[in-house]
PDB file of N, CA and C in Angstrom:
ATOM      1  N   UNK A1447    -100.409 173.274 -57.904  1.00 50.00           N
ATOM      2  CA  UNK A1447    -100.812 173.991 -56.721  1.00 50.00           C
ATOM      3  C   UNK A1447    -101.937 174.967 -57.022  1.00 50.00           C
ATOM      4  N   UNK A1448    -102.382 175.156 -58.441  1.00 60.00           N
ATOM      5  CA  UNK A1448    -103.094 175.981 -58.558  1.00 60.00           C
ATOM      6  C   UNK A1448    -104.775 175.560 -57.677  1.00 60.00           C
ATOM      7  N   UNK A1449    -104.861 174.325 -57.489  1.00 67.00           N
ATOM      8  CA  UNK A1449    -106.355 173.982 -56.887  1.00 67.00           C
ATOM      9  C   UNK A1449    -106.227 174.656 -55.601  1.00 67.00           C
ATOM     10  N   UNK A1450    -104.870 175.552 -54.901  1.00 61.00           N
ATOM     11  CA  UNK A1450    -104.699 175.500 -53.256  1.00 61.00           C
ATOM     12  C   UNK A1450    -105.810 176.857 -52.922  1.00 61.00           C
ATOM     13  N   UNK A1451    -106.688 176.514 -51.924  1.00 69.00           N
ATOM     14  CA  UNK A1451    -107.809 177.728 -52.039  1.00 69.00           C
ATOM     15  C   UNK A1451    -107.093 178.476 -51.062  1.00 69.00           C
ATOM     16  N   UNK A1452    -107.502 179.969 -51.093  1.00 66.00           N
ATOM     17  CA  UNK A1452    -106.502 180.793 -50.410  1.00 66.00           C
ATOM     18  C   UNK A1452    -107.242 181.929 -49.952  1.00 66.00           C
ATOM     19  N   UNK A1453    -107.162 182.346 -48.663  1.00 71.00           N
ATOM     20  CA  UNK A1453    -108.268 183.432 -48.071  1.00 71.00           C
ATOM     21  C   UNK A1453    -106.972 184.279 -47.200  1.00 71.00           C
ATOM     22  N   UNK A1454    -107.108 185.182 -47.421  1.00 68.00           N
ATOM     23  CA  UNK A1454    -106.565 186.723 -46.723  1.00 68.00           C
ATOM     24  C   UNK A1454    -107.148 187.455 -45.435  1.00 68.00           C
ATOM     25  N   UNK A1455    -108.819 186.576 -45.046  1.00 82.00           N
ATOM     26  CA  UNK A1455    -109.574 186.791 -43.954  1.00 82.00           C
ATOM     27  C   UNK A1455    -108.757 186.134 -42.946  1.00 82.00           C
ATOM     28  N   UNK A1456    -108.370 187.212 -41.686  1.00 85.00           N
ATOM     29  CA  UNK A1456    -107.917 186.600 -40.740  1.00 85.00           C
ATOM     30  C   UNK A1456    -108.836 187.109 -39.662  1.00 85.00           C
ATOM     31  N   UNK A1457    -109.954 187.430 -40.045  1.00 90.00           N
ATOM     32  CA  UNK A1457    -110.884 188.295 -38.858  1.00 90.00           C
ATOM     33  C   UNK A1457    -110.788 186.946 -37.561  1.00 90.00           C
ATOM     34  N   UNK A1458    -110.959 185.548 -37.492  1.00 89.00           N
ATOM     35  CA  UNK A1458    -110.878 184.545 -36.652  1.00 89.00           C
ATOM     36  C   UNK A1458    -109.750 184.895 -35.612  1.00 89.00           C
ATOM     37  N   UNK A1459    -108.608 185.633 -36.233  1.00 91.00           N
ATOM     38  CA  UNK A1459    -107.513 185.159 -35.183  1.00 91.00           C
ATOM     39  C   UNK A1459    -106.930 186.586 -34.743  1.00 91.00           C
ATOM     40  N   UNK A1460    -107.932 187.894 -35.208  1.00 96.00           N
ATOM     41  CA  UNK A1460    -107.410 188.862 -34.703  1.00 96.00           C
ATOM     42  C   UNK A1460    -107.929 189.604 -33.797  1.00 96.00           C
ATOM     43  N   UNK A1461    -106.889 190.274 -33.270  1.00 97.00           N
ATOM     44  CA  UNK A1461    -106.787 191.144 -32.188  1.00 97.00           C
ATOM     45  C   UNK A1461    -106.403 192.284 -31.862  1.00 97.00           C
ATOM     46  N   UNK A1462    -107.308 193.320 -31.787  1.00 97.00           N
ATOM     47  CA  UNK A1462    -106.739 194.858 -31.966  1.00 97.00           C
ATOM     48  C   UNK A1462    -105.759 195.620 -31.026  1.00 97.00           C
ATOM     49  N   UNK A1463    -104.934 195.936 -31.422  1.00 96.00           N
ATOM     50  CA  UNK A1463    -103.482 196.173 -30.826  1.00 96.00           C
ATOM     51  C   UNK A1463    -104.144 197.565 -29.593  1.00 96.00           C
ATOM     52  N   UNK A1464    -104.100 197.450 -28.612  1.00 96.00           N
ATOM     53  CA  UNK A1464    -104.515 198.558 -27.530  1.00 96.00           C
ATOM     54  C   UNK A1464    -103.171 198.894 -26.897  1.00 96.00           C
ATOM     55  N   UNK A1465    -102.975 199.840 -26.749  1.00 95.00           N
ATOM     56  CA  UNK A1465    -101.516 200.682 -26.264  1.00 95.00           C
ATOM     57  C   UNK A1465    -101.849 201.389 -24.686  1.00 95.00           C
ATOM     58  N   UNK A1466    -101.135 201.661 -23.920  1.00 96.00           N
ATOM     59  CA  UNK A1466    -101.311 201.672 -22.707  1.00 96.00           C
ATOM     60  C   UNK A1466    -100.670 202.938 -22.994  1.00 96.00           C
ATOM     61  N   UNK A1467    -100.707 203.836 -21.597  1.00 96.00           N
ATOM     62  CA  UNK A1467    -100.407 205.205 -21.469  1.00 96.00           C
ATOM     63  C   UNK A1467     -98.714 205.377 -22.051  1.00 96.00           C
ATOM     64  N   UNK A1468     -98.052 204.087 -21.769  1.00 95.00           N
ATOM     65  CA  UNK A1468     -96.170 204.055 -21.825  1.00 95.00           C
ATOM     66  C   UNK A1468     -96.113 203.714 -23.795  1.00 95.00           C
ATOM     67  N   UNK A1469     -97.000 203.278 -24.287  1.00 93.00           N
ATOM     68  CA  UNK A1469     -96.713 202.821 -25.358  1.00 93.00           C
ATOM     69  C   UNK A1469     -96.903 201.253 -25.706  1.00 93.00           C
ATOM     70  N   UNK A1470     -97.025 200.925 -24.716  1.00 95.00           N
ATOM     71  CA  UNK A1470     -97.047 199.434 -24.453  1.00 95.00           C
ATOM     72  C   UNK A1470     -98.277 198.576 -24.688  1.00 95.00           C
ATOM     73  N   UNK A1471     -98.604 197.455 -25.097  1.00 96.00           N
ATOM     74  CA  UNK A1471     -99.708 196.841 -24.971  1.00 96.00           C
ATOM     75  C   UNK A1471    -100.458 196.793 -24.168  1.00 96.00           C
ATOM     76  N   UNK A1472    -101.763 197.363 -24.036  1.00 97.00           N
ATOM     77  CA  UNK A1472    -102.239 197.397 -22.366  1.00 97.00           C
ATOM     78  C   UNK A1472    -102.586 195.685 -22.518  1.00 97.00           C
ATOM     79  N   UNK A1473    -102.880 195.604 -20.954  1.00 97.00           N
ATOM     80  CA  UNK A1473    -103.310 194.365 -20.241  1.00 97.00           C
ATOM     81  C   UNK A1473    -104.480 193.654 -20.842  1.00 97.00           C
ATOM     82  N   UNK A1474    -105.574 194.538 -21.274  1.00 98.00           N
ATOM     83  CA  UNK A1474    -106.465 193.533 -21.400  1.00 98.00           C
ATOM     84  C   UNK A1474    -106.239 193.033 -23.024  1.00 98.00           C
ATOM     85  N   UNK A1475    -105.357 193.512 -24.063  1.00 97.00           N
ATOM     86  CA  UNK A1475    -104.914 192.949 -25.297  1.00 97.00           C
ATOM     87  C   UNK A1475    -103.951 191.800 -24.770  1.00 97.00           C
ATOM     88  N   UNK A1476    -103.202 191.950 -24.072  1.00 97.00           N
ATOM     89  CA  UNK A1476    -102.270 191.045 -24.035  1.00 97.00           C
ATOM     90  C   UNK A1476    -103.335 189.605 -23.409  1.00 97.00           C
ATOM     91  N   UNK A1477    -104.456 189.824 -22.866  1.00 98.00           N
ATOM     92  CA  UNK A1477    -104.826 188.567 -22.244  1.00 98.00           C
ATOM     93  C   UNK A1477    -105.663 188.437 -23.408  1.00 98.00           C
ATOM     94  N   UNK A1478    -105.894 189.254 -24.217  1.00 97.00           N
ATOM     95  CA  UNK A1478    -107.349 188.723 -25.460  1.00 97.00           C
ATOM     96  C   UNK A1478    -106.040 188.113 -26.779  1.00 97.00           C
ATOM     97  N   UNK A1479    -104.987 188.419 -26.308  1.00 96.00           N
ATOM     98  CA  UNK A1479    -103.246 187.854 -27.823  1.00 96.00           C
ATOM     99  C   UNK A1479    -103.599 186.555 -26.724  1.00 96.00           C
ATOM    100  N   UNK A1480    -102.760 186.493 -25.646  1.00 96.00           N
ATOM    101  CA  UNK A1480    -102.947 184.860 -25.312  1.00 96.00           C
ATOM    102  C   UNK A1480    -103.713 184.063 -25.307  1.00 96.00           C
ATOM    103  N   UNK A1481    -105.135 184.765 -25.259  1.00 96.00           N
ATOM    104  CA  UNK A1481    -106.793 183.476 -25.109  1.00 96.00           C
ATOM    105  C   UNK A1481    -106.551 183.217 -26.845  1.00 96.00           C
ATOM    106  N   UNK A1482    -106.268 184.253 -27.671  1.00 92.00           N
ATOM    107  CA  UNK A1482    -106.651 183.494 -29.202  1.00 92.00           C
ATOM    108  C   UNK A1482    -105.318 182.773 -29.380  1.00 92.00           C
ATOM    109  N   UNK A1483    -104.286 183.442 -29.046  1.00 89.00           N
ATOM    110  CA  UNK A1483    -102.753 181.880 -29.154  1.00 89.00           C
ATOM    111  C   UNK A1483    -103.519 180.538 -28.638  1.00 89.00           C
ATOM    112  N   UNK A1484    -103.748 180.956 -27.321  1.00 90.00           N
ATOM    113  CA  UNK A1484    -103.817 179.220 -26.616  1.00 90.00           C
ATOM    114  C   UNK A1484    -105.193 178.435 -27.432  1.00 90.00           C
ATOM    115  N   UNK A1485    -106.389 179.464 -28.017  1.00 89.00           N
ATOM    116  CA  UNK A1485    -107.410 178.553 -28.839  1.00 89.00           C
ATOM    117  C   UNK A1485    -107.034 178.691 -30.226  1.00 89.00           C
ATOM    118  N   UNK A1486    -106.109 178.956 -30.625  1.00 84.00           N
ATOM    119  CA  UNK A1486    -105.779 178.892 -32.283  1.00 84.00           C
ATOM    120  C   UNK A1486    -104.432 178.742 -32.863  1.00 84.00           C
ATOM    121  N   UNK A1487    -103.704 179.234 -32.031  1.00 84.00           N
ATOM    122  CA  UNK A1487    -101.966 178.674 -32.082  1.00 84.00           C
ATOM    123  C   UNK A1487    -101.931 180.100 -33.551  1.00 84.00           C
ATOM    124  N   UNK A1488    -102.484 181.013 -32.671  1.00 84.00           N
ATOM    125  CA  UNK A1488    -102.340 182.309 -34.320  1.00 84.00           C
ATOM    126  C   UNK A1488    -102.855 183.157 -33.366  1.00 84.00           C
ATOM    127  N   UNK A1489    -102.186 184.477 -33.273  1.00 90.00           N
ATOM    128  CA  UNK A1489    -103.012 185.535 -33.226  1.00 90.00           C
ATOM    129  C   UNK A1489    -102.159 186.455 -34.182  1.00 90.00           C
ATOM    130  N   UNK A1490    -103.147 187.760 -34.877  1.00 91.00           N
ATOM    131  CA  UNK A1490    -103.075 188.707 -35.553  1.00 91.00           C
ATOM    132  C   UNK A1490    -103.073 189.996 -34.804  1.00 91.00           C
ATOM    133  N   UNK A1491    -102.338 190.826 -34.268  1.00 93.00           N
ATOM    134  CA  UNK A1491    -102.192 192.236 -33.688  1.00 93.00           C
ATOM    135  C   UNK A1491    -102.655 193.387 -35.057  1.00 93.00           C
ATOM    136  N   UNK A1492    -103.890 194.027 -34.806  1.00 94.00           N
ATOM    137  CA  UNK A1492    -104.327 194.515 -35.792  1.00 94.00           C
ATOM    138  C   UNK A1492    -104.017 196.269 -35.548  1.00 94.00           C
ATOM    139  N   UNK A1493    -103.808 196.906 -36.054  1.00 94.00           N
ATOM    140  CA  UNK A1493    -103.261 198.595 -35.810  1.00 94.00           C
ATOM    141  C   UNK A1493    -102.246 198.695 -35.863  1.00 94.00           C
ATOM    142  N   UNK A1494    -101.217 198.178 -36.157  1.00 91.00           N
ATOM    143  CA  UNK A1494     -99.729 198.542 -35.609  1.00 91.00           C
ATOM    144  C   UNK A1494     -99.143 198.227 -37.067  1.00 91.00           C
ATOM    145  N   UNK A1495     -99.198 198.302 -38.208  1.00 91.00           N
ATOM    146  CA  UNK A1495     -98.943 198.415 -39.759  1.00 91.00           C
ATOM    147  C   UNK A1495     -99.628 199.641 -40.076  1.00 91.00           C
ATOM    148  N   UNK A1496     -99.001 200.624 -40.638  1.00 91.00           N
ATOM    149  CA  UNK A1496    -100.097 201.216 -41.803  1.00 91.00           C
ATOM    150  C   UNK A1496    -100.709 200.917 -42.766  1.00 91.00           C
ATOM    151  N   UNK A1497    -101.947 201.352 -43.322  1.00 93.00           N
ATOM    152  CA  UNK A1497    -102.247 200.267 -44.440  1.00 93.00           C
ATOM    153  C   UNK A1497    -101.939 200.327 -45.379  1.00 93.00           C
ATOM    154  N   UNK A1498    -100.679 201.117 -45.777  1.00 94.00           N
ATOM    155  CA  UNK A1498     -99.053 201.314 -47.106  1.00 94.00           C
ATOM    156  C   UNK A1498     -98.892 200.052 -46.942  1.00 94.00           C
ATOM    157  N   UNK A1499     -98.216 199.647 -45.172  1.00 92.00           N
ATOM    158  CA  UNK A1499     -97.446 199.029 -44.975  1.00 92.00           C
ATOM    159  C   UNK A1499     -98.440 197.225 -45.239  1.00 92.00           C
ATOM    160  N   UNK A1500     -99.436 197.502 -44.648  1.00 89.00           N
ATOM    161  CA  UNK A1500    -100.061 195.731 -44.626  1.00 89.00           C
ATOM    162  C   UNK A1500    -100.404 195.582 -46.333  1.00 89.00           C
ATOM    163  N   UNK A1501    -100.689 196.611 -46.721  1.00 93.00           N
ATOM    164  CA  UNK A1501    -101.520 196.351 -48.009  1.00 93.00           C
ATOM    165  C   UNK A1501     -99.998 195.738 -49.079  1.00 93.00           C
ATOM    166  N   UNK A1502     -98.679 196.494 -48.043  1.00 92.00           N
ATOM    167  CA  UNK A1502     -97.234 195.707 -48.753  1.00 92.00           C
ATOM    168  C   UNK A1502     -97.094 194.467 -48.457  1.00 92.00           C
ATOM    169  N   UNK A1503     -97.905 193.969 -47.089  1.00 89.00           N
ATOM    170  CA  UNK A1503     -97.124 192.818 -46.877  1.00 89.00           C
ATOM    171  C   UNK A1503     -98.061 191.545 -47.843  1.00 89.00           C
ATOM    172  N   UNK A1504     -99.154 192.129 -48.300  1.00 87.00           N
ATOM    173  CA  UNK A1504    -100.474 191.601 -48.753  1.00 87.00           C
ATOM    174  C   UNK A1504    -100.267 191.637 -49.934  1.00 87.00           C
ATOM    175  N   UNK A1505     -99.135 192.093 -50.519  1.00 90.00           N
ATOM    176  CA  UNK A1505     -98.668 192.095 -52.039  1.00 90.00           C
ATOM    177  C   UNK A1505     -97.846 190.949 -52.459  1.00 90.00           C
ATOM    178  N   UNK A1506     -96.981 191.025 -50.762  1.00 87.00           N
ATOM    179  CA  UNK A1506     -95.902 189.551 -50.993  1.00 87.00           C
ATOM    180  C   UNK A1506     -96.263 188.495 -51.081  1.00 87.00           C
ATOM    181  N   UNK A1507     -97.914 188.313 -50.120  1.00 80.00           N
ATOM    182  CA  UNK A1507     -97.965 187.195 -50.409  1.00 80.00           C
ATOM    183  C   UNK A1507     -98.980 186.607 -51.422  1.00 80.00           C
ATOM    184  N   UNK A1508     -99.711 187.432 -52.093  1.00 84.00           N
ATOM    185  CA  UNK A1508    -100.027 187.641 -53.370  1.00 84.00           C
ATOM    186  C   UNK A1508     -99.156 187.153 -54.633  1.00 84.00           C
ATOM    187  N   UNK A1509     -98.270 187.841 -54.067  1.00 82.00           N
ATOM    188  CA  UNK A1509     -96.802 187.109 -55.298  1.00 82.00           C
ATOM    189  C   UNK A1509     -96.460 185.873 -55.088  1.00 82.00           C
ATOM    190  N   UNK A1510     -96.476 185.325 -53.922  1.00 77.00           N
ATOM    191  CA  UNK A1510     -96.442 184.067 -53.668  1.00 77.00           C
ATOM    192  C   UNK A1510     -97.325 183.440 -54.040  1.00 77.00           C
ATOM    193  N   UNK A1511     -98.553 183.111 -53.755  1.00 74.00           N
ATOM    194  CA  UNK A1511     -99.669 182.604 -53.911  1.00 74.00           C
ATOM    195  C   UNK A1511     -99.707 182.322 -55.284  1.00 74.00           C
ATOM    196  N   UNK A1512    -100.013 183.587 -56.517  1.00 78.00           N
ATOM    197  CA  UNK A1512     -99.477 183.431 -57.879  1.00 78.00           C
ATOM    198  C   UNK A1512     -98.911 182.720 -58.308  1.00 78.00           C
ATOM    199  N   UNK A1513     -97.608 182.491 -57.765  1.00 72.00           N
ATOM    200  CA  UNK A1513     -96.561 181.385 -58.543  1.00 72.00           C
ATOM    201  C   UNK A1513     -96.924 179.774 -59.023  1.00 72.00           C
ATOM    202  N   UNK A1514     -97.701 179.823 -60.313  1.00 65.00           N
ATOM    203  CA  UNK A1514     -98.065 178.293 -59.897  1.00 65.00           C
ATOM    204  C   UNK A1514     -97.218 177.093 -59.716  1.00 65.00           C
ATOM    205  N   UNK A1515     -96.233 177.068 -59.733  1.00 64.00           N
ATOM    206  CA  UNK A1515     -95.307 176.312 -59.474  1.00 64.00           C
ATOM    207  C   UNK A1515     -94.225 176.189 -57.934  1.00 64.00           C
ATOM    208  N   UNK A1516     -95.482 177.387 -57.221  1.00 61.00           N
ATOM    209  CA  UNK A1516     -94.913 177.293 -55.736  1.00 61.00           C
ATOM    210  C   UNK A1516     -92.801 177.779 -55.302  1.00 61.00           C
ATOM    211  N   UNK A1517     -92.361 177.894 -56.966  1.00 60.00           N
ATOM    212  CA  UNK A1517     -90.989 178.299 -56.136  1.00 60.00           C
ATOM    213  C   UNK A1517     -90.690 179.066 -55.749  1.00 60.00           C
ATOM    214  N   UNK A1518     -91.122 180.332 -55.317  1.00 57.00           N
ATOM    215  CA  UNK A1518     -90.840 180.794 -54.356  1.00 57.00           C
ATOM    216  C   UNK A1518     -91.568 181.103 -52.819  1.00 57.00           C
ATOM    217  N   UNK A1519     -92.046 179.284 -52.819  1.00 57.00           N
ATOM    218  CA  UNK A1519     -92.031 178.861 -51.548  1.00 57.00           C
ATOM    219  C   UNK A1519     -91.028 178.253 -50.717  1.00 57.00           C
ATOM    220  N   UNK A1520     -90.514 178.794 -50.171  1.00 54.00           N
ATOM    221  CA  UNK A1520     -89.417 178.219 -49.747  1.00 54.00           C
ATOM    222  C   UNK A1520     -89.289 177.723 -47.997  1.00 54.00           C
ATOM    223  N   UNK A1521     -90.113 177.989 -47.359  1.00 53.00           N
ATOM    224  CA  UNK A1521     -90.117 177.650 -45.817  1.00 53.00           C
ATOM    225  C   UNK A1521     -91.096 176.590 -45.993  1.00 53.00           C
ATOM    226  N   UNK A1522     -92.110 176.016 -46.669  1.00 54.00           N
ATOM    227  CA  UNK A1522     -92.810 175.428 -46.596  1.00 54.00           C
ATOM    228  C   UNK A1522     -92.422 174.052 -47.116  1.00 54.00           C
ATOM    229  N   UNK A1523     -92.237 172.594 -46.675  1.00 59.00           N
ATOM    230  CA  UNK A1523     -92.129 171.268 -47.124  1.00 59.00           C
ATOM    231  C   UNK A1523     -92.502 170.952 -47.821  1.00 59.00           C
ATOM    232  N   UNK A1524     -91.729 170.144 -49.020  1.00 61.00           N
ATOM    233  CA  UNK A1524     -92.185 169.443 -50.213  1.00 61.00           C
ATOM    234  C   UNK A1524     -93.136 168.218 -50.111  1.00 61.00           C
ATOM    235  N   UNK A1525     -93.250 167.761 -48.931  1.00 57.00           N
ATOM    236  CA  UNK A1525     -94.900 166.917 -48.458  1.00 57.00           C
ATOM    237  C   UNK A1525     -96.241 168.119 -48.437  1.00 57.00           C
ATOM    238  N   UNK A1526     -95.899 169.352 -47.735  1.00 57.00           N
ATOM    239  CA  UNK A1526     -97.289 169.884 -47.536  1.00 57.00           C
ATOM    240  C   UNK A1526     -97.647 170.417 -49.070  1.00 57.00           C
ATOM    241  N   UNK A1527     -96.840 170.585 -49.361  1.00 57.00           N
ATOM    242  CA  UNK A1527     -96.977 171.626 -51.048  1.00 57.00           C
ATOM    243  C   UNK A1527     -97.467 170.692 -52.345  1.00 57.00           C
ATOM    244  N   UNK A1528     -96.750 169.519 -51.955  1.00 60.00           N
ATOM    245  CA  UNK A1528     -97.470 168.234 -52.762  1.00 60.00           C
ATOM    246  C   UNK A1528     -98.305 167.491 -52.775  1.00 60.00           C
ATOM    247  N   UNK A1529     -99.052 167.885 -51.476  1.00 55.00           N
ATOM    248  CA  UNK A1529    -100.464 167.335 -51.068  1.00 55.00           C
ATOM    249  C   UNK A1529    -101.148 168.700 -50.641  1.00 55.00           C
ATOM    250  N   UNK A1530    -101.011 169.976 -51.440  1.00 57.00           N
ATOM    251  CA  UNK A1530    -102.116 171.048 -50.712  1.00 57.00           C
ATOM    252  C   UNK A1530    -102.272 171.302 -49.509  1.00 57.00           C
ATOM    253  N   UNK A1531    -101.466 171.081 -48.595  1.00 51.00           N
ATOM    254  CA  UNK A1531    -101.390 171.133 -47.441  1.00 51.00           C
ATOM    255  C   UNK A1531    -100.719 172.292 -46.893  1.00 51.00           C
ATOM    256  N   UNK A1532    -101.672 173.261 -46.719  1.00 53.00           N
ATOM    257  CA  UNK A1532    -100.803 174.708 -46.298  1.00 53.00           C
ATOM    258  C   UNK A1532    -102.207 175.999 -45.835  1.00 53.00           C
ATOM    259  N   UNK A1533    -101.867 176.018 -44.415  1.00 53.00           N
ATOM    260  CA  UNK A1533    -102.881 176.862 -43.978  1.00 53.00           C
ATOM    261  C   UNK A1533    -102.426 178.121 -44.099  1.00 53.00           C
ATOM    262  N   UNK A1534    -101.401 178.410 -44.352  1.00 56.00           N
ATOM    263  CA  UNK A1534    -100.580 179.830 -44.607  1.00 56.00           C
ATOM    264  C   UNK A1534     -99.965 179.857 -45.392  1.00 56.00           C
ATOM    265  N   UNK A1535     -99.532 181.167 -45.964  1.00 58.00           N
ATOM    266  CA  UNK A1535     -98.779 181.102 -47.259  1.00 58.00           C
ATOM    267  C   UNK A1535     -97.274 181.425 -46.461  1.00 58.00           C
ATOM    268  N   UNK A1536     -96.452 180.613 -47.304  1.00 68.00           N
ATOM    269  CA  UNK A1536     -94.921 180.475 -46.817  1.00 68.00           C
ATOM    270  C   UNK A1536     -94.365 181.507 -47.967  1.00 68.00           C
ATOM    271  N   UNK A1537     -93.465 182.131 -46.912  1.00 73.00           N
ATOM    272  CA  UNK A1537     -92.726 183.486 -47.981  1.00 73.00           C
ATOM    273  C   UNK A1537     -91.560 183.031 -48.016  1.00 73.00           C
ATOM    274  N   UNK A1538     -91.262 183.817 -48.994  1.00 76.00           N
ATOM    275  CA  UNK A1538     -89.228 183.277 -49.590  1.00 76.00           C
ATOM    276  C   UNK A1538     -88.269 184.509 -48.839  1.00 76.00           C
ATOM    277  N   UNK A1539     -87.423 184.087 -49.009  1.00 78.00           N
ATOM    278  CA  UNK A1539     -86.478 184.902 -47.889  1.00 78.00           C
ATOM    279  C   UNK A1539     -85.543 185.838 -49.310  1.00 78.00           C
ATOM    280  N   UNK A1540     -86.519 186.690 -49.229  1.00 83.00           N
ATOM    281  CA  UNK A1540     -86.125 187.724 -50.386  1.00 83.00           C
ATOM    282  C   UNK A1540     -86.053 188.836 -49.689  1.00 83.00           C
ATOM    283  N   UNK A1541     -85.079 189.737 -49.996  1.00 91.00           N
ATOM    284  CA  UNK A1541     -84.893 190.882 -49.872  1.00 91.00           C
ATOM    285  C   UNK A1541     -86.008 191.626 -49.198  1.00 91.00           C
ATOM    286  N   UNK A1542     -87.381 191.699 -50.230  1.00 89.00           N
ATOM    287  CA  UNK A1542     -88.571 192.537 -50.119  1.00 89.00           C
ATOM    288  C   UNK A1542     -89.456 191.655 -48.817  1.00 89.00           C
ATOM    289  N   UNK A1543     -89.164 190.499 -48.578  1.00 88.00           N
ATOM    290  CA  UNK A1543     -89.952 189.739 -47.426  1.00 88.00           C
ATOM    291  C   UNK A1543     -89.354 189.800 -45.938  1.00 88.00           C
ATOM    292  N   UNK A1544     -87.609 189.805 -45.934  1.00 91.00           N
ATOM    293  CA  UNK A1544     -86.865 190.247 -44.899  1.00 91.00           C
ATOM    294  C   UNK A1544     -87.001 191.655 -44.313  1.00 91.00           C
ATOM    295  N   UNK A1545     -87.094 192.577 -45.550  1.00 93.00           N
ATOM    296  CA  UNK A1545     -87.297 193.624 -44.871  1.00 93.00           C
ATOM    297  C   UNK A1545     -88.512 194.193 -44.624  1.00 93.00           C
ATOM    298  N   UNK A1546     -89.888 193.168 -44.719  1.00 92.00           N
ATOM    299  CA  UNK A1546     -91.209 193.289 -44.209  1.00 92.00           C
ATOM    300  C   UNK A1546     -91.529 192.626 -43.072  1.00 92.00           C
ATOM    301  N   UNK A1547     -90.173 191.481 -42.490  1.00 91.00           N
ATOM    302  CA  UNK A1547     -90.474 190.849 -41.430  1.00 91.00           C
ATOM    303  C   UNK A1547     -89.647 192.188 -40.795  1.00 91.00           C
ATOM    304  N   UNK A1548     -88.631 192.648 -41.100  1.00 93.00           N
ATOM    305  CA  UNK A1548     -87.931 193.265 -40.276  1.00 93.00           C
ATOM    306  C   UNK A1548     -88.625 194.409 -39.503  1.00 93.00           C
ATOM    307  N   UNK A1549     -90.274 195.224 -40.065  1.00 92.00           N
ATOM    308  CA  UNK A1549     -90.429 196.212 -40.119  1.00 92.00           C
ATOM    309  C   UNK A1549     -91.893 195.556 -38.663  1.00 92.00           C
ATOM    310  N   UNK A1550     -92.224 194.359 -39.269  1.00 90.00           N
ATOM    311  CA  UNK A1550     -93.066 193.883 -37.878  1.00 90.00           C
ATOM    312  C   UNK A1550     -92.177 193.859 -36.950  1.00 90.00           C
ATOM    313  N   UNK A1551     -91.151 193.098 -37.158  1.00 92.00           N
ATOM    314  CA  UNK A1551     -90.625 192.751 -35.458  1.00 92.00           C
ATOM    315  C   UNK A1551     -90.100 194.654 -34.501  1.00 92.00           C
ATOM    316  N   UNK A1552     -89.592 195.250 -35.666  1.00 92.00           N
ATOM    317  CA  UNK A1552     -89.371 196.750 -35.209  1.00 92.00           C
ATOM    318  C   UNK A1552     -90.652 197.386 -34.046  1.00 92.00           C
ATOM    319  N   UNK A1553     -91.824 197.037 -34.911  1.00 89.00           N
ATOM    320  CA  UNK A1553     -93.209 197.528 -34.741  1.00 89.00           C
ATOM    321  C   UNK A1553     -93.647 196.603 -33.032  1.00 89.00           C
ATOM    322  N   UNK A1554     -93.511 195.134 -33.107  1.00 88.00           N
ATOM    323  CA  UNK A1554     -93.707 194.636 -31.772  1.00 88.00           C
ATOM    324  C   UNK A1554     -92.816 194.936 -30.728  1.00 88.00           C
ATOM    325  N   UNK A1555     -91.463 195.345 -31.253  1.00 91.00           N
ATOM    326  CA  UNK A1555     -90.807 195.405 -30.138  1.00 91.00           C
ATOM    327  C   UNK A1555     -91.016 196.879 -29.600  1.00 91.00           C
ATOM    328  N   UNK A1556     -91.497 197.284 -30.241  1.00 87.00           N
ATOM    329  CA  UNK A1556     -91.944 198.671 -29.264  1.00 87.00           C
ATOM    330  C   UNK A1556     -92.902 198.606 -28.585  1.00 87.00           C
ATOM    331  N   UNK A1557     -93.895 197.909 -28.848  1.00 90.00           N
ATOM    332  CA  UNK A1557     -95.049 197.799 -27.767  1.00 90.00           C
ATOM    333  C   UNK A1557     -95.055 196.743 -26.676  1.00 90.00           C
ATOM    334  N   UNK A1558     -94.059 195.461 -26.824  1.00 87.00           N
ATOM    335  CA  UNK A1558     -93.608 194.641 -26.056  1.00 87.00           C
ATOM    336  C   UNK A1558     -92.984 194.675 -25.170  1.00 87.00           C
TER     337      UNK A1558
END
């Protein structure tokens, strides 16, 4: 897996998180999150991590990526991984990755 080329640029699929007077996503983010879902099947909400927090989540998958032997890929199929086939890096359901998903979904559900 070491040939798998790997970029951390998500400038294509992001979208800067705008907050409305309640806390909430204002309107015109939520229609600029759905135009890049419906043309990219990805959008990125950008502001709503600190950069402690992204530069943590950017460590995990760093550690992933590293592994040349891919095991601790674990969401990702033994077809895509054996043919280089992986537009994202798949995280392992470790401790340190659960409680970095846990800390996004905390983070959307407040503005959602």
């Amino acid at each position: 897996m070491s040939e798998l080329k790997v970029s951390s640029d998500t400038s294509a699929f992001e979208v800067p998180a705008a907050l409305d007077e309640k806390g909430k996503l204002a309107e015109h983010c939520v229609r600029n999150a759905l135009t890049m879902m419906d043309t990219y099947g990805l959008v990125v909400l950008t502001g709503l991590l600190s950069d402690e927090e992204a530069d943590a989540g950017l460590e995990l998958m760093q550690q992933t990526i590293d592994d040349p032997d891919r095991a601790r890929s674990s969401f990702a199929s033994e077809t895509d991984n054996s043919y280089l086939r992986r537009d994202f890096c798949s995280l392992p359901a470790t401790p340190a990755v659960t409680g970095f998903a846990a800390t996004l979904a905390q983070r959307l559900e407040g503005v959602i």
